[in-house]
PDB file of C-alpha atoms in Angstrom:
ATOM      1  CA  MET A   1      39.510 -83.054  -1.949  1.00 52.00           C
ATOM      2  CA  GLU A   2      37.350 -79.842  -2.683  1.00 65.00           C
ATOM      3  CA  HIS A   3      38.031 -77.019  -5.131  1.00 80.00           C
ATOM      4  CA  ILE A   4      39.902 -73.731  -3.138  1.00 92.00           C
ATOM      5  CA  GLU A   5      40.059 -70.840  -5.404  1.00 96.00           C
ATOM      6  CA  VAL A   6      42.287 -67.691  -5.493  1.00 97.00           C
ATOM      7  CA  LYS A   7      39.955 -64.279  -5.862  1.00 96.00           C
ATOM      8  CA  ARG A   8      41.070 -61.336  -6.536  1.00 96.00           C
ATOM      9  CA  LEU A   9      39.240 -59.143  -3.738  1.00 97.00           C
ATOM     10  CA  LEU A  10      36.752 -56.416  -4.713  1.00 95.00           C
ATOM     11  CA  ILE A  11      36.730 -53.373  -2.142  1.00 95.00           C
ATOM     12  CA  ASN A  12      33.089 -52.759  -0.672  1.00 96.00           C
ATOM     13  CA  TYR A  13      31.815 -52.771   2.854  1.00 95.00           C
ATOM     14  CA  LYS A  14      31.198 -56.727   3.272  1.00 96.00           C
ATOM     15  CA  THR A  15      34.614 -57.335   2.067  1.00 97.00           C
ATOM     16  CA  LEU A  16      36.337 -54.654   4.428  1.00 96.00           C
ATOM     17  CA  GLU A  17      34.531 -56.263   7.635  1.00 96.00           C
ATOM     18  CA  GLU A  18      36.022 -59.293   6.511  1.00 97.00           C
ATOM     19  CA  PHE A  19      39.238 -57.363   6.781  1.00 97.00           C
ATOM     20  CA  GLU A  20      38.647 -56.338  10.114  1.00 96.00           C
ATOM     21  CA  ASN A  21      39.096 -60.161  11.123  1.00 96.00           C
ATOM     22  CA  PHE A  22      42.934 -60.028  10.461  1.00 96.00           C
ATOM     23  CA  ARG A  23      45.709 -59.283  12.627  1.00 92.00           C
ATOM     24  CA  GLU A  24      46.958 -57.212   9.739  1.00 91.00           C
ATOM     25  CA  TYR A  25      44.444 -54.810   9.682  1.00 92.00           C
ATOM     26  CA  GLY A  26      45.625 -51.154   9.818  1.00 89.00           C
ATOM     27  CA  SER A  27      46.187 -47.662   7.489  1.00 90.00           C
ATOM     28  CA  GLN A  28      45.782 -49.312   4.438  1.00 91.00           C
ATOM     29  CA  GLU A  29      42.130 -50.961   5.590  1.00 93.00           C
ATOM     30  CA  LEU A  30      41.062 -47.814   6.658  1.00 91.00           C
ATOM     31  CA  SER A  31      42.152 -45.315   3.830  1.00 91.00           C
ATOM     32  CA  MET A  32      39.977 -47.931   1.789  1.00 93.00           C
ATOM     33  CA  LYS A  33      37.372 -47.254   4.090  1.00 93.00           C
ATOM     34  CA  GLU A  34      36.873 -43.792   3.738  1.00 93.00           C
ATOM     35  CA  ASP A  35      37.440 -43.625   0.010  1.00 92.00           C
ATOM     36  CA  LEU A  36      34.876 -46.090  -0.671  1.00 94.00           C
ATOM     37  CA  ARG A  37      32.449 -43.441   1.661  1.00 94.00           C
ATOM     38  CA  ALA A  38      34.135 -40.700  -0.144  1.00 92.00           C
ATOM     39  CA  ASN A  39      32.865 -41.786  -3.258  1.00 91.00           C
ATOM     40  CA  ILE A  40      36.774 -41.752  -4.277  1.00 90.00           C
ATOM     41  CA  ILE A  41      36.378 -45.171  -5.324  1.00 91.00           C
ATOM     42  CA  GLU A  42      33.767 -47.004  -6.788  1.00 91.00           C
ATOM     43  CA  ASN A  43      31.937 -50.199  -4.821  1.00 92.00           C
ATOM     44  CA  ASP A  44      33.692 -53.431  -5.765  1.00 91.00           C
ATOM     45  CA  SER A  45      36.623 -51.507  -6.983  1.00 90.00           C
ATOM     46  CA  GLU A  46      39.294 -53.660  -7.742  1.00 89.00           C
ATOM     47  CA  SER A  47      41.804 -54.219  -4.973  1.00 91.00           C
ATOM     48  CA  PRO A  48      46.036 -55.015  -4.334  1.00 94.00           C
ATOM     49  CA  PHE A  49      43.957 -58.027  -2.293  1.00 97.00           C
ATOM     50  CA  TYR A  50      43.639 -61.709  -3.181  1.00 98.00           C
ATOM     51  CA  GLY A  51      41.718 -64.154  -0.636  1.00 98.00           C
ATOM     52  CA  ILE A  52      40.021 -67.302  -0.088  1.00 98.00           C
ATOM     53  CA  TYR A  53      36.414 -68.076   0.908  1.00 97.00           C
ATOM     54  CA  TYR A  54      35.083 -70.874   3.365  1.00 96.00           C
ATOM     55  CA  GLY A  55      31.692 -70.012   1.755  1.00 93.00           C
ATOM     56  CA  LYS A  56      30.580 -66.900   2.490  1.00 93.00           C
ATOM     57  CA  LYS A  57      33.657 -66.075   4.583  1.00 96.00           C
ATOM     58  CA  LEU A  58      36.840 -65.238   3.932  1.00 98.00           C
ATOM     59  CA  VAL A  59      39.708 -66.862   5.670  1.00 98.00           C
ATOM     60  CA  ALA A  60      42.711 -65.992   3.983  1.00 98.00           C
ATOM     61  CA  ARG A  61      44.181 -63.361   2.070  1.00 98.00           C
ATOM     62  CA  MET A  62      47.501 -61.694   0.788  1.00 98.00           C
ATOM     63  CA  SER A  63      47.921 -58.162  -0.725  1.00 96.00           C
ATOM     64  CA  VAL A  64      50.399 -58.236  -4.253  1.00 96.00           C
ATOM     65  CA  TYR A  65      51.507 -55.056  -5.667  1.00 94.00           C
ATOM     66  CA  ARG A  66      53.456 -55.150  -9.355  1.00 95.00           C
ATOM     67  CA  ILE A  67      56.260 -52.572  -8.424  1.00 95.00           C
ATOM     68  CA  ASP A  68      57.815 -51.069 -11.657  1.00 95.00           C
ATOM     69  CA  GLN A  69      61.355 -51.911 -12.810  1.00 96.00           C
ATOM     70  CA  LYS A  70      62.761 -48.246 -11.660  1.00 94.00           C
ATOM     71  CA  TYR A  71      62.224 -49.495  -8.342  1.00 93.00           C
ATOM     72  CA  ASN A  72      63.612 -52.964  -8.611  1.00 96.00           C
ATOM     73  CA  ARG A  73      66.593 -53.198  -5.962  1.00 95.00           C
ATOM     74  CA  TYR A  74      66.617 -57.338  -5.744  1.00 96.00           C
ATOM     75  CA  PHE A  75      66.373 -58.679  -9.051  1.00 97.00           C
ATOM     76  CA  LYS A  76      68.389 -59.042 -12.158  1.00 95.00           C
ATOM     77  CA  PRO A  77      68.119 -58.913 -15.055  1.00 96.00           C
ATOM     78  CA  ALA A  78      66.028 -55.310 -14.701  1.00 95.00           C
ATOM     79  CA  GLN A  79      62.525 -56.226 -14.422  1.00 96.00           C
ATOM     80  CA  ASP A  80      59.411 -55.481 -12.703  1.00 97.00           C
ATOM     81  CA  TYR A  81      58.558 -57.428  -9.481  1.00 97.00           C
ATOM     82  CA  LEU A  82      56.198 -58.172  -7.295  1.00 98.00           C
ATOM     83  CA  GLU A  83      55.917 -57.739  -3.801  1.00 97.00           C
ATOM     84  CA  LEU A  84      53.897 -59.578  -1.439  1.00 97.00           C
ATOM     85  CA  TRP A  85      52.482 -58.353   1.966  1.00 95.00           C
ATOM     86  CA  LYS A  86      49.818 -59.041   4.648  1.00 95.00           C
ATOM     87  CA  LEU A  87      49.674 -63.068   3.763  1.00 97.00           C
ATOM     88  CA  GLU A  88      47.453 -64.380   6.795  1.00 96.00           C
ATOM     89  CA  VAL A  89      45.125 -67.470   7.138  1.00 97.00           C
ATOM     90  CA  LEU A  90      42.657 -66.946  10.024  1.00 98.00           C
ATOM     91  CA  GLU A  91      44.043 -69.249  12.840  1.00 96.00           C
ATOM     92  CA  PRO A  92      40.981 -71.471  12.966  1.00 96.00           C
ATOM     93  CA  TYR A  93      41.621 -72.173   9.447  1.00 97.00           C
ATOM     94  CA  ARG A  94      45.473 -72.812   9.878  1.00 96.00           C
ATOM     95  CA  GLY A  95      47.462 -76.373   9.040  1.00 95.00           C
ATOM     96  CA  ARG A  96      44.903 -76.831   5.664  1.00 95.00           C
ATOM     97  CA  GLY A  97      48.064 -75.607   3.515  1.00 96.00           C
ATOM     98  CA  LEU A  98      45.774 -72.403   2.340  1.00 97.00           C
ATOM     99  CA  GLY A  99      49.151 -69.731   2.392  1.00 97.00           C
ATOM    100  CA  LYS A 100      51.269 -72.413   0.094  1.00 97.00           C
ATOM    101  CA  ILE A 101      47.583 -72.160  -2.450  1.00 98.00           C
ATOM    102  CA  LEU A 102      48.277 -68.170  -2.308  1.00 98.00           C
ATOM    103  CA  VAL A 103      52.088 -68.436  -2.613  1.00 98.00           C
ATOM    104  CA  ASN A 104      51.756 -70.741  -5.316  1.00 97.00           C
ATOM    105  CA  TYR A 105      49.155 -68.475  -7.079  1.00 98.00           C
ATOM    106  CA  VAL A 106      51.456 -65.481  -6.968  1.00 98.00           C
ATOM    107  CA  LYS A 107      54.849 -67.700  -7.877  1.00 97.00           C
ATOM    108  CA  SER A 108      51.970 -68.129 -11.062  1.00 97.00           C
ATOM    109  CA  LEU A 109      52.376 -64.934 -12.224  1.00 95.00           C
ATOM    110  CA  ASN A 110      56.253 -65.606 -13.557  1.00 92.00           C
ATOM    111  CA  LEU A 111      57.732 -62.831 -11.986  1.00 97.00           C
ATOM    112  CA  PRO A 112      60.184 -62.431  -9.149  1.00 98.00           C
ATOM    113  CA  VAL A 113      58.314 -62.433  -5.792  1.00 98.00           C
ATOM    114  CA  LYS A 114      59.476 -60.403  -2.631  1.00 97.00           C
ATOM    115  CA  THR A 115      58.155 -60.304   0.723  1.00 97.00           C
ATOM    116  CA  ASN A 116      59.043 -59.014   4.006  1.00 94.00           C
ATOM    117  CA  ALA A 117      59.062 -62.388   6.150  1.00 93.00           C
ATOM    118  CA  ARG A 118      57.368 -61.448   9.633  1.00 87.00           C
ATOM    119  CA  GLN A 119      58.274 -62.789  12.975  1.00 83.00           C
ATOM    120  CA  ARG A 120      59.648 -66.055  12.821  1.00 84.00           C
ATOM    121  CA  SER A 121      58.055 -67.338   9.024  1.00 90.00           C
ATOM    122  CA  ASP A 122      61.547 -67.802   7.782  1.00 91.00           C
ATOM    123  CA  GLU A 123      60.771 -71.884   7.853  1.00 93.00           C
ATOM    124  CA  PHE A 124      57.841 -71.264   6.298  1.00 96.00           C
ATOM    125  CA  TRP A 125      59.477 -69.126   3.161  1.00 97.00           C
ATOM    126  CA  VAL A 126      62.362 -71.772   2.344  1.00 96.00           C
ATOM    127  CA  LYS A 127      59.420 -74.397   2.519  1.00 97.00           C
ATOM    128  CA  MET A 128      58.039 -71.811  -0.657  1.00 97.00           C
ATOM    129  CA  ASP A 129      61.435 -71.533  -2.133  1.00 97.00           C
ATOM    130  CA  PHE A 130      62.189 -68.187  -1.087  1.00 97.00           C
ATOM    131  CA  GLN A 131      65.383 -67.343   0.166  1.00 94.00           C
ATOM    132  CA  PRO A 132      66.745 -64.661   2.208  1.00 92.00           C
ATOM    133  CA  LEU A 133      68.831 -61.688   0.593  1.00 91.00           C
ATOM    134  CA  THR A 134      71.944 -60.305   1.464  1.00 89.00           C
ATOM    135  CA  TYR A 135      70.505 -57.842   3.943  1.00 91.00           C
ATOM    136  CA  ASN A 136      71.191 -54.653   2.842  1.00 91.00           C
ATOM    137  CA  GLU A 137      70.860 -52.014   5.869  1.00 87.00           C
ATOM    138  CA  GLU A 138      70.189 -48.698   3.623  1.00 87.00           C
ATOM    139  CA  ARG A 139      67.828 -50.872   1.244  1.00 91.00           C
ATOM    140  CA  ASP A 140      66.471 -52.661   3.618  1.00 92.00           C
ATOM    141  CA  ARG A 141      65.966 -50.864   6.558  1.00 88.00           C
ATOM    142  CA  GLY A 142      64.951 -53.713   9.518  1.00 88.00           C
ATOM    143  CA  GLU A 143      63.062 -55.364   6.869  1.00 92.00           C
ATOM    144  CA  ASN A 144      63.889 -59.369   6.717  1.00 93.00           C
ATOM    145  CA  PRO A 145      63.777 -59.601   2.810  1.00 94.00           C
ATOM    146  CA  TYR A 146      63.096 -63.031   1.314  1.00 96.00           C
ATOM    147  CA  VAL A 147      63.083 -63.765  -2.489  1.00 97.00           C
ATOM    148  CA  TRP A 148      61.950 -66.030  -5.133  1.00 98.00           C
ATOM    149  CA  PHE A 149      63.292 -66.249  -8.426  1.00 97.00           C
ATOM    150  CA  PRO A 150      61.594 -67.150 -11.494  1.00 96.00           C
ATOM    151  CA  LYS A 151      64.045 -69.127 -14.145  1.00 94.00           C
ATOM    152  CA  GLY A 152      66.995 -66.664 -15.097  1.00 95.00           C
ATOM    153  CA  VAL A 153      66.663 -63.932 -12.910  1.00 96.00           C
ATOM    154  CA  SER A 154      68.723 -63.646 -10.082  1.00 95.00           C
ATOM    155  CA  GLU A 155      70.099 -61.194  -6.655  1.00 93.00           C
ATOM    156  CA  GLN A 156      70.839 -57.905  -8.179  1.00 89.00           C
TER     157      GLN A 156
ATOM    158  CA  MET B   1      62.212 -45.486  41.118  1.00 52.00           C
ATOM    159  CA  GLU B   2      65.213 -47.386  39.728  1.00 65.00           C
ATOM    160  CA  HIS B   3      67.303 -45.310  36.881  1.00 80.00           C
ATOM    161  CA  ILE B   4      66.415 -46.945  33.445  1.00 92.00           C
ATOM    162  CA  GLU B   5      68.869 -46.202  31.034  1.00 96.00           C
ATOM    163  CA  VAL B   6      68.602 -46.435  27.318  1.00 97.00           C
ATOM    164  CA  LYS B   7      71.924 -47.401  26.015  1.00 96.00           C
ATOM    165  CA  ARG B   8      73.278 -47.606  22.081  1.00 96.00           C
ATOM    166  CA  LEU B   9      74.150 -51.165  21.688  1.00 97.00           C
ATOM    167  CA  LEU B  10      76.974 -52.253  19.705  1.00 95.00           C
ATOM    168  CA  ILE B  11      77.730 -55.631  18.263  1.00 95.00           C
ATOM    169  CA  ASN B  12      79.676 -58.504  19.635  1.00 96.00           C
ATOM    170  CA  TYR B  13      78.403 -62.302  20.136  1.00 95.00           C
ATOM    171  CA  LYS B  14      77.186 -61.474  23.612  1.00 96.00           C
ATOM    172  CA  THR B  15      74.609 -58.714  21.893  1.00 97.00           C
ATOM    173  CA  LEU B  16      73.851 -61.083  19.119  1.00 96.00           C
ATOM    174  CA  GLU B  17      72.858 -63.753  21.403  1.00 96.00           C
ATOM    175  CA  GLU B  18      70.975 -61.502  23.318  1.00 97.00           C
ATOM    176  CA  PHE B  19      69.147 -60.188  20.139  1.00 97.00           C
ATOM    177  CA  GLU B  20      67.766 -63.862  19.965  1.00 96.00           C
ATOM    178  CA  ASN B  21      65.345 -63.770  22.692  1.00 96.00           C
ATOM    179  CA  PHE B  22      63.033 -61.852  20.354  1.00 96.00           C
ATOM    180  CA  ARG B  23      61.020 -62.280  18.140  1.00 92.00           C
ATOM    181  CA  GLU B  24      61.346 -59.845  15.113  1.00 91.00           C
ATOM    182  CA  TYR B  25      64.762 -61.600  14.581  1.00 91.00           C
ATOM    183  CA  GLY B  26      65.757 -62.346  11.108  1.00 89.00           C
ATOM    184  CA  SER B  27      68.358 -61.028   8.229  1.00 90.00           C
ATOM    185  CA  GLN B  28      69.689 -57.798   9.675  1.00 91.00           C
ATOM    186  CA  GLU B  29      70.798 -60.047  12.892  1.00 93.00           C
ATOM    187  CA  LEU B  30      72.152 -62.478  10.709  1.00 91.00           C
ATOM    188  CA  SER B  31      74.073 -60.456   8.511  1.00 91.00           C
ATOM    189  CA  MET B  32      75.162 -58.746  11.447  1.00 93.00           C
ATOM    190  CA  LYS B  33      76.565 -62.004  12.924  1.00 93.00           C
ATOM    191  CA  GLU B  34      78.134 -62.724   9.496  1.00 92.00           C
ATOM    192  CA  ASP B  35      79.903 -59.823   9.009  1.00 92.00           C
ATOM    193  CA  LEU B  36      81.146 -59.844  12.970  1.00 94.00           C
ATOM    194  CA  ARG B  37      82.282 -63.562  11.962  1.00 94.00           C
ATOM    195  CA  ALA B  38      84.318 -62.335   8.852  1.00 92.00           C
ATOM    196  CA  ASN B  39      85.455 -59.340  10.345  1.00 91.00           C
ATOM    197  CA  ILE B  40      84.137 -56.875   7.854  1.00 90.00           C
ATOM    198  CA  ILE B  41      83.127 -55.055  10.735  1.00 90.00           C
ATOM    199  CA  GLU B  42      84.987 -54.603  14.096  1.00 91.00           C
ATOM    200  CA  ASN B  43      84.041 -56.128  17.693  1.00 92.00           C
ATOM    201  CA  ASP B  44      81.901 -53.639  19.554  1.00 91.00           C
ATOM    202  CA  SER B  45      81.085 -52.037  16.544  1.00 90.00           C
ATOM    203  CA  GLU B  46      78.014 -48.999  16.466  1.00 89.00           C
ATOM    204  CA  SER B  47      74.949 -50.614  15.586  1.00 91.00           C
ATOM    205  CA  PRO B  48      71.262 -48.975  14.778  1.00 94.00           C
ATOM    206  CA  PHE B  49      70.475 -50.779  18.137  1.00 97.00           C
ATOM    207  CA  TYR B  50      69.170 -48.799  21.405  1.00 98.00           C
ATOM    208  CA  GLY B  51      68.477 -50.884  24.531  1.00 98.00           C
ATOM    209  CA  ILE B  52      66.912 -51.113  27.953  1.00 98.00           C
ATOM    210  CA  TYR B  53      69.692 -53.340  30.530  1.00 97.00           C
ATOM    211  CA  TYR B  54      68.116 -55.177  33.477  1.00 96.00           C
ATOM    212  CA  GLY B  55      71.509 -55.904  35.204  1.00 93.00           C
ATOM    213  CA  LYS B  56      73.110 -58.245  32.140  1.00 93.00           C
ATOM    214  CA  LYS B  57      70.173 -58.950  30.555  1.00 96.00           C
ATOM    215  CA  LEU B  58      68.763 -57.231  27.512  1.00 98.00           C
ATOM    216  CA  VAL B  59      64.704 -56.673  28.047  1.00 98.00           C
ATOM    217  CA  ALA B  60      64.027 -54.132  25.830  1.00 98.00           C
ATOM    218  CA  ARG B  61      65.398 -53.057  22.060  1.00 98.00           C
ATOM    219  CA  MET B  62      64.315 -50.493  19.365  1.00 98.00           C
ATOM    220  CA  SER B  63      66.018 -49.638  16.079  1.00 96.00           C
ATOM    221  CA  VAL B  64      67.222 -46.012  14.785  1.00 96.00           C
ATOM    222  CA  TYR B  65      68.072 -45.168  11.183  1.00 94.00           C
ATOM    223  CA  ARG B  66      68.538 -41.510   9.963  1.00 95.00           C
ATOM    224  CA  ILE B  67      67.215 -41.548   6.573  1.00 95.00           C
ATOM    225  CA  ASP B  68      68.541 -38.632   4.041  1.00 95.00           C
ATOM    226  CA  GLN B  69      65.703 -35.928   3.369  1.00 96.00           C
ATOM    227  CA  LYS B  70      66.322 -36.572   0.020  1.00 94.00           C
ATOM    228  CA  TYR B  71      64.537 -40.043  -0.014  1.00 93.00           C
ATOM    229  CA  ASN B  72      61.959 -37.997   2.471  1.00 96.00           C
ATOM    230  CA  ARG B  73      58.176 -38.781   1.535  1.00 95.00           C
ATOM    231  CA  TYR B  74      56.695 -38.264   4.705  1.00 96.00           C
ATOM    232  CA  PHE B  75      57.565 -35.118   6.168  1.00 97.00           C
ATOM    233  CA  LYS B  76      57.448 -30.697   5.490  1.00 95.00           C
ATOM    234  CA  PRO B  77      59.444 -28.841   5.342  1.00 96.00           C
ATOM    235  CA  ALA B  78      62.650 -31.049   3.797  1.00 95.00           C
ATOM    236  CA  GLN B  79      64.521 -32.215   6.315  1.00 96.00           C
ATOM    237  CA  ASP B  80      66.202 -35.644   7.493  1.00 97.00           C
ATOM    238  CA  TYR B  81      64.034 -37.709   9.740  1.00 97.00           C
ATOM    239  CA  LEU B  82      64.590 -41.348  11.679  1.00 98.00           C
ATOM    240  CA  GLU B  83      62.973 -44.584  11.086  1.00 97.00           C
ATOM    241  CA  LEU B  84      61.768 -46.403  14.067  1.00 97.00           C
ATOM    242  CA  TRP B  85      61.489 -50.178  13.926  1.00 95.00           C
ATOM    243  CA  LYS B  86      62.238 -53.487  15.676  1.00 95.00           C
ATOM    244  CA  LEU B  87      60.752 -51.349  18.928  1.00 97.00           C
ATOM    245  CA  GLU B  88      60.021 -54.638  21.347  1.00 96.00           C
ATOM    246  CA  VAL B  89      60.099 -55.413  25.164  1.00 97.00           C
ATOM    247  CA  LEU B  90      60.494 -58.999  25.918  1.00 98.00           C
ATOM    248  CA  GLU B  91      57.008 -60.063  27.565  1.00 96.00           C
ATOM    249  CA  PRO B  92      57.967 -60.969  31.491  1.00 96.00           C
ATOM    250  CA  TYR B  93      58.999 -56.950  30.978  1.00 97.00           C
ATOM    251  CA  ARG B  94      56.077 -55.728  29.535  1.00 96.00           C
ATOM    252  CA  GLY B  95      54.100 -53.002  31.354  1.00 95.00           C
ATOM    253  CA  ARG B  96      56.659 -51.363  32.845  1.00 95.00           C
ATOM    254  CA  GLY B  97      56.430 -48.186  30.049  1.00 96.00           C
ATOM    255  CA  LEU B  98      60.137 -49.707  28.734  1.00 97.00           C
ATOM    256  CA  GLY B  99      58.822 -48.705  25.428  1.00 97.00           C
ATOM    257  CA  LYS B 100      57.967 -45.730  26.037  1.00 97.00           C
ATOM    258  CA  ILE B 101      61.128 -44.526  27.545  1.00 98.00           C
ATOM    259  CA  LEU B 102      62.728 -46.156  24.124  1.00 98.00           C
ATOM    260  CA  VAL B 103      60.231 -43.912  21.940  1.00 98.00           C
ATOM    261  CA  ASN B 104      60.692 -40.743  24.226  1.00 97.00           C
ATOM    262  CA  TYR B 105      64.631 -40.849  23.582  1.00 97.00           C
ATOM    263  CA  VAL B 106      63.972 -41.346  20.249  1.00 98.00           C
ATOM    264  CA  LYS B 107      61.825 -38.022  20.711  1.00 97.00           C
ATOM    265  CA  SER B 108      64.709 -36.299  22.265  1.00 97.00           C
ATOM    266  CA  LEU B 109      66.751 -36.284  19.204  1.00 95.00           C
ATOM    267  CA  ASN B 110      64.068 -33.541  17.907  1.00 92.00           C
ATOM    268  CA  LEU B 111      64.131 -35.119  13.896  1.00 97.00           C
ATOM    269  CA  PRO B 112      60.716 -36.361  12.679  1.00 98.00           C
ATOM    270  CA  VAL B 113      60.236 -39.882  13.667  1.00 98.00           C
ATOM    271  CA  LYS B 114      57.923 -42.738  10.786  1.00 97.00           C
ATOM    272  CA  THR B 115      57.827 -46.129  12.233  1.00 97.00           C
ATOM    273  CA  ASN B 116      55.399 -48.796  10.762  1.00 94.00           C
ATOM    274  CA  ALA B 117      53.032 -49.737  13.407  1.00 93.00           C
ATOM    275  CA  ARG B 118      53.033 -53.138  14.127  1.00 87.00           C
ATOM    276  CA  GLN B 119      49.502 -56.239  13.997  1.00 83.00           C
ATOM    277  CA  ARG B 120      47.289 -53.848  16.207  1.00 84.00           C
ATOM    278  CA  SER B 121      49.709 -51.237  17.915  1.00 90.00           C
ATOM    279  CA  ASP B 122      47.846 -48.492  16.526  1.00 91.00           C
ATOM    280  CA  GLU B 123      46.523 -47.598  20.522  1.00 93.00           C
ATOM    281  CA  PHE B 124      49.956 -47.557  21.872  1.00 96.00           C
ATOM    282  CA  TRP B 125      51.281 -44.969  18.752  1.00 97.00           C
ATOM    283  CA  VAL B 126      48.477 -42.950  19.578  1.00 96.00           C
ATOM    284  CA  LYS B 127      49.225 -42.691  23.500  1.00 97.00           C
ATOM    285  CA  MET B 128      53.201 -41.797  22.178  1.00 97.00           C
ATOM    286  CA  ASP B 129      51.384 -38.772  20.292  1.00 97.00           C
ATOM    287  CA  PHE B 130      52.544 -40.393  16.841  1.00 97.00           C
ATOM    288  CA  GLN B 131      49.243 -40.174  14.404  1.00 94.00           C
ATOM    289  CA  PRO B 132      48.626 -42.190  11.305  1.00 92.00           C
ATOM    290  CA  LEU B 133      49.480 -40.657   7.930  1.00 91.00           C
ATOM    291  CA  THR B 134      46.725 -40.450   4.795  1.00 89.00           C
ATOM    292  CA  TYR B 135      47.567 -43.930   3.019  1.00 91.00           C
ATOM    293  CA  ASN B 136      49.347 -43.909   0.046  1.00 91.00           C
ATOM    294  CA  GLU B 137      49.459 -47.466  -1.980  1.00 87.00           C
ATOM    295  CA  GLU B 138      52.474 -46.724  -3.834  1.00 87.00           C
ATOM    296  CA  ARG B 139      54.795 -45.007  -0.201  1.00 92.00           C
ATOM    297  CA  ASP B 140      53.476 -47.424   2.029  1.00 92.00           C
ATOM    298  CA  ARG B 141      52.828 -50.647   0.185  1.00 89.00           C
ATOM    299  CA  GLY B 142      50.678 -52.171   2.975  1.00 88.00           C
ATOM    300  CA  GLU B 143      52.508 -50.223   5.365  1.00 92.00           C
ATOM    301  CA  ASN B 144      50.932 -48.672   8.345  1.00 93.00           C
ATOM    302  CA  PRO B 145      52.979 -45.838   8.787  1.00 95.00           C
ATOM    303  CA  TYR B 146      52.740 -43.828  12.035  1.00 96.00           C
ATOM    304  CA  VAL B 147      54.506 -40.466  12.713  1.00 97.00           C
ATOM    305  CA  TRP B 148      55.841 -38.154  15.194  1.00 98.00           C
ATOM    306  CA  PHE B 149      56.330 -34.033  14.175  1.00 97.00           C
ATOM    307  CA  PRO B 150      58.506 -32.345  15.984  1.00 96.00           C
ATOM    308  CA  LYS B 151      57.224 -28.716  16.580  1.00 94.00           C
ATOM    309  CA  GLY B 152      57.465 -26.808  13.115  1.00 95.00           C
ATOM    310  CA  VAL B 153      57.159 -29.818  11.403  1.00 96.00           C
ATOM    311  CA  SER B 154      54.022 -31.114   9.510  1.00 95.00           C
ATOM    312  CA  GLU B 155      53.080 -33.672   6.342  1.00 93.00           C
ATOM    313  CA  GLN B 156      53.938 -33.583   3.032  1.00 89.00           C
TER     314      GLN B 156
END
């Protein structure tokens, strides 16, 4: 089996062009492009995105953001956690376990993880050992929160 | 032209069954079902959902939640605003302007509105006179925020 590596993505015009191939492309990516153009961020700045390349092509990506414990409404004991979003594998590259490789990478950081499960993706998250939280109207506002608990961590 | 009415949805087993036809079905709906079953909420309780029926069939829906001004990070002057999510028209009923009717209903409440534009729906929101906000990594965390300003309201 070939070696598949998860890479932290650097923000440059090449990366931003690759991002256009993903369905979840929006304000975040446009903002990065503007920041780059206006020299607000440097070329090759670090980003919250991680991805998998096949050759020079970005075929899967996700964004991971560390949230300060003061905003933690999900996990106890009190601690920072990771918010995972925009997990996506390009259509022709699905079914090869790339999504799982990305999720395992996040788990290896050994902090609790929270995601908002997209349309009908619940089965995937359960397979990844995530679990749905008790829905809280005020906190979740229509989100479909799934979380992963490292050892010793539980629901708030 | 036939008369199309936007209705506030009541939570009962019939409504929850209708919800299963929508792609964005998840923790929120499951939680309502459990609350109904456990008598935590009464049959025919009010919900944050609004919808359009064709005969007895629910063909479009959205959820609208009023957010207290203390959580307002989008609009000035300080005020409550509406968060719109899960706007969805069932596939066979698209192209008839039902999404627009729902959005116009929300606007008629005359509070600022914020939504998280889903995959590649930016064009729709622009047509609805919404506009993208300057992306803020900490506030938006991968969301694609679009807002609608009533007269006299602007970006924070």
